[in-house]
Coordinates of C-alpha atoms and ligand atoms in Angstrom, one line a residue:
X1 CA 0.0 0.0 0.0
X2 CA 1.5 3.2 -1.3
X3 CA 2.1 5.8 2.1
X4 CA 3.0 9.3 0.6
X5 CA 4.2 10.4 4.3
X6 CA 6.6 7.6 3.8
X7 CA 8.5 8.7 0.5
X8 CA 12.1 9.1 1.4
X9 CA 13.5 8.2 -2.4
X10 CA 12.2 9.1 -5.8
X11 CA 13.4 8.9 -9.4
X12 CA 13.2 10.7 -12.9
X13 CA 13.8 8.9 -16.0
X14 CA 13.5 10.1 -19.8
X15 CA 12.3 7.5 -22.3
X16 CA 11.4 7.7 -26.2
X17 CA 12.5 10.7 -28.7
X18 CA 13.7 13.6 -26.6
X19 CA 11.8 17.0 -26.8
X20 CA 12.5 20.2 -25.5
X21 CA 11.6 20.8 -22.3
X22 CA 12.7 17.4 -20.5
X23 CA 14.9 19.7 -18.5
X24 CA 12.9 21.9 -17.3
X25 CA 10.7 18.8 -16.6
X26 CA 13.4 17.4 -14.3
X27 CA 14.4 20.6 -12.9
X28 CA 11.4 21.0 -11.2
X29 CA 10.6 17.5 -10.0
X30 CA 13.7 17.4 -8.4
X31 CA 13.4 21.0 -6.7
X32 CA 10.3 20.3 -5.6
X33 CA 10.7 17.1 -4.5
X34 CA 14.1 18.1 -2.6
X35 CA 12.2 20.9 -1.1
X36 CA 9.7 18.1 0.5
X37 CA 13.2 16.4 2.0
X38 CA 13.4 13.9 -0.4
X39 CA 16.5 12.0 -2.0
X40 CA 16.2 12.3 -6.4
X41 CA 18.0 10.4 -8.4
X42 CA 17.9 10.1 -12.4
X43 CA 17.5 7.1 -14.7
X44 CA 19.8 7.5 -17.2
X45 CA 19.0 6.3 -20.8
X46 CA 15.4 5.2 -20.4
X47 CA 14.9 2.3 -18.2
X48 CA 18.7 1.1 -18.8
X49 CA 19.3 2.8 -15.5
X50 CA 17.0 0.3 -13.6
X51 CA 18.9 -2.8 -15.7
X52 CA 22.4 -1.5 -15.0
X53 CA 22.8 0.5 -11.7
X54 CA 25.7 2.2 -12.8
X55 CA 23.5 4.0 -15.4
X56 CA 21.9 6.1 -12.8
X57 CA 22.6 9.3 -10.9
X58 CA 22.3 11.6 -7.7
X59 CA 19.8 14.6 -8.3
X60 CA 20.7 17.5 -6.4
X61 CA 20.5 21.6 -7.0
X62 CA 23.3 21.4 -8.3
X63 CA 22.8 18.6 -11.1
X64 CA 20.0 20.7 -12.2
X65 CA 21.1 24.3 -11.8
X66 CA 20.7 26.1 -15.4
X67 CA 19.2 23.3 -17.2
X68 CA 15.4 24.9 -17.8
X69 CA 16.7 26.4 -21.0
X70 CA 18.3 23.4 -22.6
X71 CA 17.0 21.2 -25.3
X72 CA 18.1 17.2 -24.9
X73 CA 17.9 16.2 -21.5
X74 CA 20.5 15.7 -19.0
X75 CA 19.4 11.9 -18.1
X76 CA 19.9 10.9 -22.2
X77 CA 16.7 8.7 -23.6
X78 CA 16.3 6.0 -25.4
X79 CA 13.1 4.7 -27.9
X80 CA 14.7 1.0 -28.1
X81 CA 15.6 -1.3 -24.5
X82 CA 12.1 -1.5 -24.0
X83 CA 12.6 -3.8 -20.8
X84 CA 9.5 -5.7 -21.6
X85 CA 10.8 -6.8 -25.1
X86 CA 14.7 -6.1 -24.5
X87 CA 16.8 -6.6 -27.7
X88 CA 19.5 -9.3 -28.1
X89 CA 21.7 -9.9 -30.9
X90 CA 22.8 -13.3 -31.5
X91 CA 26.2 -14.2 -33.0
X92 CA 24.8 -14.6 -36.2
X93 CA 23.3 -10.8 -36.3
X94 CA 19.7 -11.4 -36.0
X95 CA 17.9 -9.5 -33.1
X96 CA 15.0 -11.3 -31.1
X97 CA 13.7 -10.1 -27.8
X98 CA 13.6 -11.0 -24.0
X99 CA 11.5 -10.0 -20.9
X100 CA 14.0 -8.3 -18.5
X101 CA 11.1 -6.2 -17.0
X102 CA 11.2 -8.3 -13.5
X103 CA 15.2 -6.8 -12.8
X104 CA 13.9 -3.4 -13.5
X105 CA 11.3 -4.5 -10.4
X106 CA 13.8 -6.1 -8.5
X107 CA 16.5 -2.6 -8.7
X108 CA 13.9 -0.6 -8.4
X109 CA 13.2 -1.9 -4.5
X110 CA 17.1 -2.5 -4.1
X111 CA 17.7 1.5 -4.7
X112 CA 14.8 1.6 -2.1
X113 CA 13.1 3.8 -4.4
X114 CA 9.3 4.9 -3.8
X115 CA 8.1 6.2 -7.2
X116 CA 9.0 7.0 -10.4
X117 CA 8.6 10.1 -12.7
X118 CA 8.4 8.8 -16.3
X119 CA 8.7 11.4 -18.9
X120 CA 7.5 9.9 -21.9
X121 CA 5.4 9.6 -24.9
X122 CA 2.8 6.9 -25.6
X123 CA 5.4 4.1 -25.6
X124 CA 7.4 4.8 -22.6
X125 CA 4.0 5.6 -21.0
X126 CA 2.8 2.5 -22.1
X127 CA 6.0 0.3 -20.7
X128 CA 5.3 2.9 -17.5
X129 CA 1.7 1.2 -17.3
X130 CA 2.8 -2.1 -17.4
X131 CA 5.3 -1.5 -14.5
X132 CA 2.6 0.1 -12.5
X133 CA 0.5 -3.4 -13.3
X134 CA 4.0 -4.5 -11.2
X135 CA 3.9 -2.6 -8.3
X136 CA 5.8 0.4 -8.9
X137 CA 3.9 3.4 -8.0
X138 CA 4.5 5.7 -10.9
X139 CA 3.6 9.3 -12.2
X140 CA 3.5 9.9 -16.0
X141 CA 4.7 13.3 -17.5
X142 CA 3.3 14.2 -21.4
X143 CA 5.9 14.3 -23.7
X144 CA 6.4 14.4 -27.4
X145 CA 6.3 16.8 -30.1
X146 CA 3.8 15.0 -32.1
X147 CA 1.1 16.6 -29.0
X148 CA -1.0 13.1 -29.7
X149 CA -1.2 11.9 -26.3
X150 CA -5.0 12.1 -25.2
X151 CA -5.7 13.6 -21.9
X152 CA -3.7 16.5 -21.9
X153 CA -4.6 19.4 -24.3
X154 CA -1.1 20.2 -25.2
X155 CA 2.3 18.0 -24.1
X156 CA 5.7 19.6 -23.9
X157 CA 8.1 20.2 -27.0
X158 CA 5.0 20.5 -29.4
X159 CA 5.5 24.2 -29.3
X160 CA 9.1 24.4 -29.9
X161 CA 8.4 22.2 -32.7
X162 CA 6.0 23.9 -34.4
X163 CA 8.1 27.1 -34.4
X164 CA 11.1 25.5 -35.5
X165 CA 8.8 24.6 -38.9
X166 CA 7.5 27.7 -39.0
X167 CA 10.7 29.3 -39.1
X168 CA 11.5 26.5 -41.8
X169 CA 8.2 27.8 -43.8
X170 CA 9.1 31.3 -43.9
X171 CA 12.5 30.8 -44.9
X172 CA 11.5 28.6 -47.9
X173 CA 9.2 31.4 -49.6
X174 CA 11.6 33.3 -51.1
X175 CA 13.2 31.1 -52.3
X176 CA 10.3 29.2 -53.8
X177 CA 9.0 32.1 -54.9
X178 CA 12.2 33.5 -56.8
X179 CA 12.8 30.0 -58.8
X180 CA 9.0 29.4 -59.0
X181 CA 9.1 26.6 -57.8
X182 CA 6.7 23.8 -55.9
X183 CA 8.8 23.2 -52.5
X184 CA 7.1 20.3 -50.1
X185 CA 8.5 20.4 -46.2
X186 CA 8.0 16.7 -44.9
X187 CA 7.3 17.2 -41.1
X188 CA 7.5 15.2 -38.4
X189 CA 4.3 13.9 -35.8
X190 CA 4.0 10.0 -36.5
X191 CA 0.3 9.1 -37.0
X192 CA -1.1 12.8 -36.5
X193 CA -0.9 15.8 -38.2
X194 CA -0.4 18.4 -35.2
X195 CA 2.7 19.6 -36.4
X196 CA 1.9 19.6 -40.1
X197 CA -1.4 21.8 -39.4
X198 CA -0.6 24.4 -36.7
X199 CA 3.3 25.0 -38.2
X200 CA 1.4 24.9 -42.1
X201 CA -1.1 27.1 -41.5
X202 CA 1.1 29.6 -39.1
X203 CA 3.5 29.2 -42.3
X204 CA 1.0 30.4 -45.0
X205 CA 1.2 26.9 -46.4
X206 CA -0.9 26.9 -49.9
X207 CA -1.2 23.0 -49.1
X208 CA -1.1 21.1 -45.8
X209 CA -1.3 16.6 -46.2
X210 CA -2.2 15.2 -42.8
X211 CA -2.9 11.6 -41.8
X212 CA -6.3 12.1 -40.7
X213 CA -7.4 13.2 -44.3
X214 CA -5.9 10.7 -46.6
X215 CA -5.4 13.0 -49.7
X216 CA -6.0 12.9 -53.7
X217 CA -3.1 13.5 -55.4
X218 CA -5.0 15.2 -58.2
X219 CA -6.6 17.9 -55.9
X220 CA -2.8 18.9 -54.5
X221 CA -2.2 19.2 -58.6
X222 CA -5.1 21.4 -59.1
X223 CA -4.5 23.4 -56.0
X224 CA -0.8 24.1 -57.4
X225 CA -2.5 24.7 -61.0
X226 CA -4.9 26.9 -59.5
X227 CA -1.7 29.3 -58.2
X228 CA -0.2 28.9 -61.6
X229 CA -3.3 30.2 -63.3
X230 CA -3.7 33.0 -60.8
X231 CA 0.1 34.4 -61.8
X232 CA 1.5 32.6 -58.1
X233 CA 3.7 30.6 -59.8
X234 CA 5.4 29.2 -56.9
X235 CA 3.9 26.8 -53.8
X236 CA 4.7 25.2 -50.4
X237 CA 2.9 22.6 -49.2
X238 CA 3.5 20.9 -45.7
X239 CA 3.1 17.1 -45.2
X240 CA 3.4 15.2 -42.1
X241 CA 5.5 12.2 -42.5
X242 CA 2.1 10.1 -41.8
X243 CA 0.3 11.7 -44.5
X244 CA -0.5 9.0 -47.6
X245 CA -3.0 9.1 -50.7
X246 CA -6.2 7.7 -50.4
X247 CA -5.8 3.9 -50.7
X248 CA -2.3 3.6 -50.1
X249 CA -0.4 2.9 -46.8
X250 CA 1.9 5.7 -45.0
X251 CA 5.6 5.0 -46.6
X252 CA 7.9 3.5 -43.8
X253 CA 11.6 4.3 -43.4
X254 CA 12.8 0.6 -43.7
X255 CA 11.4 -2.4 -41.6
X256 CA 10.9 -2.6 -38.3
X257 CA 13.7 -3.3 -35.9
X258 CA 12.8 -5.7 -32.7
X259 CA 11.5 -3.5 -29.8
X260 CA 11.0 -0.2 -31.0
X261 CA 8.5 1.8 -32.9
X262 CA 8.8 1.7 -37.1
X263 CA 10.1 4.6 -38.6
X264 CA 7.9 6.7 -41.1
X265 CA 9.3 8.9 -44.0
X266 CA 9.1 9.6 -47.8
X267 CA 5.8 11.1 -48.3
X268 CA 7.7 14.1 -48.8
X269 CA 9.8 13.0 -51.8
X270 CA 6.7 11.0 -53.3
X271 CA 4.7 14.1 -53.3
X272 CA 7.2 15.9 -55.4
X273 CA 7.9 13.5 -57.8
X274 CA 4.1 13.3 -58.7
X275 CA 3.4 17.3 -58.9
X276 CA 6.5 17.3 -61.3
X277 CA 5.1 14.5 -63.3
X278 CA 1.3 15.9 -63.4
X279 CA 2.0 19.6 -63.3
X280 CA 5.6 19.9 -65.1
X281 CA 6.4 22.3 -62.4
X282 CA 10.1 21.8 -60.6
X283 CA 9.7 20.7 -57.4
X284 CA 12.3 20.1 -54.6
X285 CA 11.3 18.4 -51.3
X286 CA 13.3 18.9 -47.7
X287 CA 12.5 16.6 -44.7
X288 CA 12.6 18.9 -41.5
X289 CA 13.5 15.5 -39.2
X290 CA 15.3 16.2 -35.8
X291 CA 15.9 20.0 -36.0
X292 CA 12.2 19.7 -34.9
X293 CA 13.3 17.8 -31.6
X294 CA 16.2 20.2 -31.1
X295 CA 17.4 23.7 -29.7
X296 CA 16.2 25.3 -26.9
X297 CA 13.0 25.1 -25.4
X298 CA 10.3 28.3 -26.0
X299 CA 9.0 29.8 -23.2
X300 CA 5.8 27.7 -23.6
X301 CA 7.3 24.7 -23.2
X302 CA 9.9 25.7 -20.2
X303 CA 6.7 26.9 -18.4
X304 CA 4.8 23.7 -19.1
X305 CA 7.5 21.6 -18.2
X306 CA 8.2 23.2 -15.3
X307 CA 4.5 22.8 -14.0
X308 CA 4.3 19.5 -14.9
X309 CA 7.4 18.5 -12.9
X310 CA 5.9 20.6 -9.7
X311 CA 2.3 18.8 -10.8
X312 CA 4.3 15.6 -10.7
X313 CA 5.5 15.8 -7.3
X314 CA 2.4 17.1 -6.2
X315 CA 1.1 14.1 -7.1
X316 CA 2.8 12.1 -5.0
X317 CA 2.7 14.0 -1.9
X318 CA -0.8 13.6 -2.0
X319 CA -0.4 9.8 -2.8
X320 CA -2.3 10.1 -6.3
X321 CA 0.0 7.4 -8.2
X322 CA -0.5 5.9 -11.5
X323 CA -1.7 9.1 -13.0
X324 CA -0.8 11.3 -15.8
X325 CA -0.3 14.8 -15.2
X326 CA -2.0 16.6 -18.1
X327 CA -2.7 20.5 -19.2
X328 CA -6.7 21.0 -18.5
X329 CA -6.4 25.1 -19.5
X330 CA -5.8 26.7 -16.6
X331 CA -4.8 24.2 -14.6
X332 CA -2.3 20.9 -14.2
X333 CA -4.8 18.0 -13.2
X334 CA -4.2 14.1 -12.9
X335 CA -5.9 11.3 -14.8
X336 CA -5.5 7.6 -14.6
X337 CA -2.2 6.6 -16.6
X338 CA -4.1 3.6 -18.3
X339 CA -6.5 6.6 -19.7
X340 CA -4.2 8.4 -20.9
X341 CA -2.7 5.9 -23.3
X342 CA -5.9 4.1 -24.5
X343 CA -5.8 5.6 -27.4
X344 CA -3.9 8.2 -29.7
X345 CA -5.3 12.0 -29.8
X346 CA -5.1 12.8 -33.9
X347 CA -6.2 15.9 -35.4
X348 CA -10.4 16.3 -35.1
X349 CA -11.7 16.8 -38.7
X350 CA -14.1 19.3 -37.2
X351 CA -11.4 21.3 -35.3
X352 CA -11.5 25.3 -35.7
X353 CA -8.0 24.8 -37.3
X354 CA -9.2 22.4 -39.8
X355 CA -12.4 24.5 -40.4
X356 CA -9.5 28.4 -40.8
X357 CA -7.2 26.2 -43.0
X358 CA -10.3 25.9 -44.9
X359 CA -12.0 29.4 -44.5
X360 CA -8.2 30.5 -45.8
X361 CA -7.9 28.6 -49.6
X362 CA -5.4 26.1 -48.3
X363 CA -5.7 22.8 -49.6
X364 CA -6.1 19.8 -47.7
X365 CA -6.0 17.1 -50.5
X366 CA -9.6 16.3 -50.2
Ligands
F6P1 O1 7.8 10.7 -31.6 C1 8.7 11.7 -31.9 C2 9.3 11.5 -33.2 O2 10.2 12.6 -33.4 C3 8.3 11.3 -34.4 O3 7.8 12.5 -34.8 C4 9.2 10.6 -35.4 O4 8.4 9.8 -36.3 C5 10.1 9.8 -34.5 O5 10.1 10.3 -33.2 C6 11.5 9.6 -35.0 O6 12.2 8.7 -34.2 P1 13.8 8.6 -34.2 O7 14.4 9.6 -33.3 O8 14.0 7.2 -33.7 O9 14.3 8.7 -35.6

C-alpha cells in the first residue's frame, strides 16, 4: 500500500524521442521534491538505468542548476531497451527479444526507491503502465512533439516544434518564390498531423497533407494549377510524414527493428515526384527530421515543463500514483495513466483549425 508520508527516495527517467523541455521537466521534479526532503535520483538512458545500476545518478540543486533552457535532457533517452521486449543480438546478427522487466522491479526496491517520474510519450507511457501493473507506483509526465497523447490538451516540446517549422516555412518562400518553384516540407508527428497543421497554417502553407485526411493527389495538382493560373507561380505545401493518398499505406523508413517503434518517411519525396510529373512544375522536397526535436525550449514549453514536474510531485505528496499529469487550461490536473494511453489524440476533422485552413484557400487534399 503506497504511504506518501513515507517517501524518502524518488526517481526521474526520460524515455522515447527527446523533446524540449525534458529539462525543465526534471528541474522542477527534483526542486520540488528536494524541497519536501526527499532524495532524487535520475535514470539515465530510459529504463537502462534500472537494468544496470551504474547508469543512474544523484539529483541535487546542483545537477539541475541552469538546465530549464536546454534542449536534450541531461538523463539521455532512449526509444529502443524496452525492458519488456529487451533486444539481443545473437552471433549470427539477427535481433530477437527478452522479458528483463522483472530486474527493472527487483533494482527498483534495491535502490529503495518509492516512485518514479516517467517522462514519456505513448510508448514509454505505455511500458510505465505495465510496470505500474507490477507494483511500482508511478507518475506519468506528457511528452512528445507530435502533441498526440489524449488527456492533456497540449504535451511539452509541441510548441518548440511547431516554431522551429514555422521558421522552416518562412524561410523557404523566397526562395520558392524566386525559382517558382513547388517546395514540399515533410514534417515530423507520427500518425497525427499536429505539427503539419498548426506550423502549415502559421507558415502560410498553400497546401497542408495530414494523416487524418488521406489526400487525392490530383486535388494537391489542381490546388498548385490553380496558383499557376492565378500568376503565383510558386507553392509550399507541408506534409506530415504520416500523410499518404487515399488507398495507399503511409511509406515506412525501412522495416521494423525488434523493440521499437517503425520509422515513417518519404511522403515528402513522393509528393514531389508526382506534382512534377502531373503539373511539369520543378519541385524540390526537404524533410525537417530532428531539427524539430532540437534547440532550446520556447517559453511555452519551459513553463509547461516546469509545472508539470511541480504537478508531478504534487502528485505524490498527496499519494495520487498511477496518474498522468495533463494540461486541462488553466490548470495541471491528474488522470488515470491507463487513460491516458488508450488511445492516440489525432487531429479532429471538425477542429477550428481544420475548419481556418479551410475558411483560408489552403488545400487539404480532399
Ligand atoms: O515521436 C517523436 C518522433 O520525433 C516522431 O515525430 C518521429 O516519427 C520519430 O520520433 C523519429 O524517431 P527517431 O528519433 O527514432 O528517428
Amino acid at each position: 500500500m503506497f504511504d506518501a508520508t513515507k517517501i524518502k527516495r524518488i526517481a526521474i527517467n526520460t524515455g522515447g524521442g527527446d523533446a524540449p523541455g525534458l529539462n525543465a521537466v526534471i528541474r522542477a521534479t527534483t526542486l520540488a521534491a528536494l524541497e519536501r526532503g526527499w532524495e532524487v535520483y535520475g535514470i539515465r538512458h530510459g529504463y537502462r538505468g534500472l537494468l544496470d545500476l551504474d547508469d543512474m545518478m544523484r539529483l541535487d540543486a546542483k545537477a539541475v542548476r541552469g538546465i530549464t533552457h536546454l534542449g536534450g535532457t541531461i538523463l539521455g533517452t532512449a526509444n529502443k531497451g524496452n525492458p519488456f521486449e529487451f533486444p539481443v543480438k545473437a552471433a549470427d546478427g539477427t535481433v530477437s527479444v527478452v522479458d528483463r522487466s522483472d530486474e527493472v522491479v527487483a533494482n527498483f526496491h534495491k535502490c529503495g526507491l518509492d516512485a518514479l517520474v516517467c517522462i514519456g510519450g505513448d510508448g514509454s507511457l505505455r511500458i510505465a503502465q505495465k510496470f505500474i501493473e507490477k507494483g511500482i507506483p508511478i507518475i506519468g509526465v506528457p511528452k512528445t512533439i507530435d502533441n498526440d497523447l489524449a488527456g492533456t490538451v497540449m504535451t511539452f516540446g509541441f510548441d518548440t516544434a511547431v516554431a522551429t517549422a514555422t521558421d522552416a516555412i518562412d524561410k523557404l518562400h523566397s526562395t520558392a518564390e524566386a525559382h517558382e518553384r513547388v517546395m514540399i516540407v515533410e514534417v515530423m508527428g507520427r500518425y497525427a498531423g499536429w505539427i503539419a497543421m498548426n506550423a502549415g497554417l502559421s507558415g502560410s502553407a498553400d497546401i497542408i497533407l495530414i494523416p487524418e485526411i488521406p489526400f487525392d493527389i490530383d486535388k494537391v495538382c489542381a490546388k498548385v494549377q490553380r496558383r499557376e493560373a492565378a500568376g503565383r507561380h510558386f507553392s509550399i505545401v507541408v506534409c506530415a510524414e504520416g500523410a499518404h493518398p487515399a488507398g495507399m499505406d503511409m511509406l515506412v523508413r525501412g522495416p521494423k527493428e525488434a523493440g521499437r517503434e517503425v520509422l515513417l518517411g518519404g511522403i515528402g519525396e513522393y509528393v514531389a515526384k508526382e506534382i512534377a510529373a502531373r503539373t511539369g512544375k520543378e519541385t524540390r522536397s526537404i524533410v525537417l527530421g530532428h531539427l524539430q526535436r532540437g534547440g532550446s525550449p520556447s517559453t511555452f514549453d519551459r513553463l509547461l515543463g516546469l509545472r508539470f514536474g511541480a504537478a508531478a510531485v504534487r502528485c505524490l505528496a498527496e499519494g495520487k500514483i498511477n496518474v498522468m499529469v495533463a494540461l486541462d487550461p488553466p490548470t495541471v490536473k491528474a488522470i488515470p495513466l491507463n487513460q491516458a494511453i488508450e488511445r492516440m489524440k489525432t487531429v479532429p476533422l471538425d477542429c477550428d483549425t481544420i475548419q481556418t485552413a479551410r475558411a483560408l484557400g489552403v488545400a487539404l487534399g480532399d
